[in-house]
Amino acid sequence: MPSLRRATIRGIAQLSPRYLPFADVASETLPLKKLLRLSLLQVTVGMALVLLVGTLNRVMIVELSVPATVVGVMLALPVIFAPLRVLIGHASDTYISPLGWRRVPFIWKGTLAQFGGLAIMPFALLVLAGKGESHNAPALLGISASALSFVLVGAGVHMVQTVGLALATDLAPQKDQPKVVGLMFVAMLVGMIISALVFGALLVDFVAGRLIQVIQGAAVVTVVLNLVAIWKMEPRVRGRDREDTNQPSFQRAIAAFMDQPFSRPRLAVIAIGTLGFGMADILLEPYGGQILELTVAETTRLTATFAVGGLLGLALASRLTRHVGEPLWMAALGLVMGVPAFALVAFAATAQSTEMFAAGTLLIGFGAGLFGHGTLSSVIRHARPGEVGLACGAWGAVQSTAAGAALALGSIMRDGVSAMPWGAAFSGAAPYFAVYAVELVLLVVALAVLLPQLVRMARRGADPGRLRHS
Amino acid sequence: MSDDPDRVWPTGLTIAESEDLHRQLIDGTRVFGAISIVAHILTAAFTPWLG
């Protein structure tokens, strides 16, 4: 019997990686275990994003009664610094250190910023809300400390994600890069899902002490996971401090990056497409609640449906990219999926059909997954050696600026339309219809920019010698 | 590798490498110190302990 048990255990041990997406990414230079460890960076990024956009958004408004405009400004602060990702990426490309590391010092600094921001954030928010004895303190203290904590967390997320993606790209052999990108996205989604559930469960009974525990706990988890992720990860290149005395300046590097064929239209597509997919993100739950009269539990399940769609999209993109060659085809497929998806969601209100809404939400997640994967893989694939960090930074800068703008625009547009005289038309669904219509238009515009480029690329074989490996 | 006269044992780092590591450590400590000062000011405003 013991031998049977041992065989079973061994069988299970061998079986489990097969059920992980992207398991075959493991290569001699980057075993799966190491890759999973590196993806912990993205888990902490996902956790920070959920905390900022989801949990604290609600806690500040509902439990701490902070004015909505102050909350909006605080949440917008990290987005303002998103364009700096290009600079961070470039700095990590050209970093010179006697230790021969390029990425680790930046990930470490980013981790420190993220930790520091989270460490002071609960007190800053409590002082901002005037809890405890802090109503005696000057109002400026709460506001400036909260702003500092949000800026620190945002800067940390930007640094860790940009440089972490660049490090993953450095480590993976080129043919595996689409799968590495997929795994990085999946890790972020998993981090977001788990931390949303954990934060939600821990903050059911809200007290100030619990808020401090939760946010500072997140700070400690961030440091621990990030340290595990970068431990013995980046190979040291001795003598890097001596070579390359003529590193390109940032201006020259960014000019060279932008002058590559298809660089500008690709960034434009990323911006328009992300805006198109992102505007309804925070409207999905209120739309389900107000218009389709779903319960809280049902709308939560809807968010899970969205995430499942995203995972499916990422899995498909990781599998197909190798055969398709140019990853931007995946992005185009994602945009094509988005058009019927938003139509389904909009018509669900007229038909009062929850199934239609769920199907539309699944498709939106699916399309957004394909789109995100396709654009990032494409940017990385076309990056020349020595500018991987810059390329990851450019993608991240455009993507997170557009995502932040989409969040703001989505809610501004909904509130604006509902203030109109005809805002209550279609039994209150008119504001949502307006947002969905704009998203449809944006997706079509993105497609209109992308498709001619793809055709031109295919004609020119724009990616000499790097398109097909298999 | 071990015949490099700059290399110091038992770590096997050169002087320049260990100074680089040390600089990171000092920078990290400074950031950590600054953050804890801010945190102390905020907690003092929330629950004053100095009377």
GROMACS .gro file of N, CA and C in nm, chain A residues 61 187 227 231 387:
model
   15
   61ILE      N    1  -1.568   5.651   0.095
   61ILE     CA    2  -1.695   5.720   0.074
   61ILE      C    3  -1.800   5.674   0.176
  187ALA      N    4  -0.139   3.625  -1.332
  187ALA     CA    5  -0.099   3.646  -1.193
  187ALA      C    6  -0.165   3.771  -1.138
  227LEU      N    7   1.001   4.020  -0.234
  227LEU     CA    8   1.135   3.969  -0.205
  227LEU      C    9   1.148   3.825  -0.253
  231TRP      N   10   1.428   3.712  -0.548
  231TRP     CA   11   1.540   3.641  -0.487
  231TRP      C   12   1.609   3.554  -0.591
  387GLU      N   13   1.618   4.790  -2.527
  387GLU     CA   14   1.509   4.884  -2.503
  387GLU      C   15   1.383   4.812  -2.456
   0.00000   0.00000   0.00000
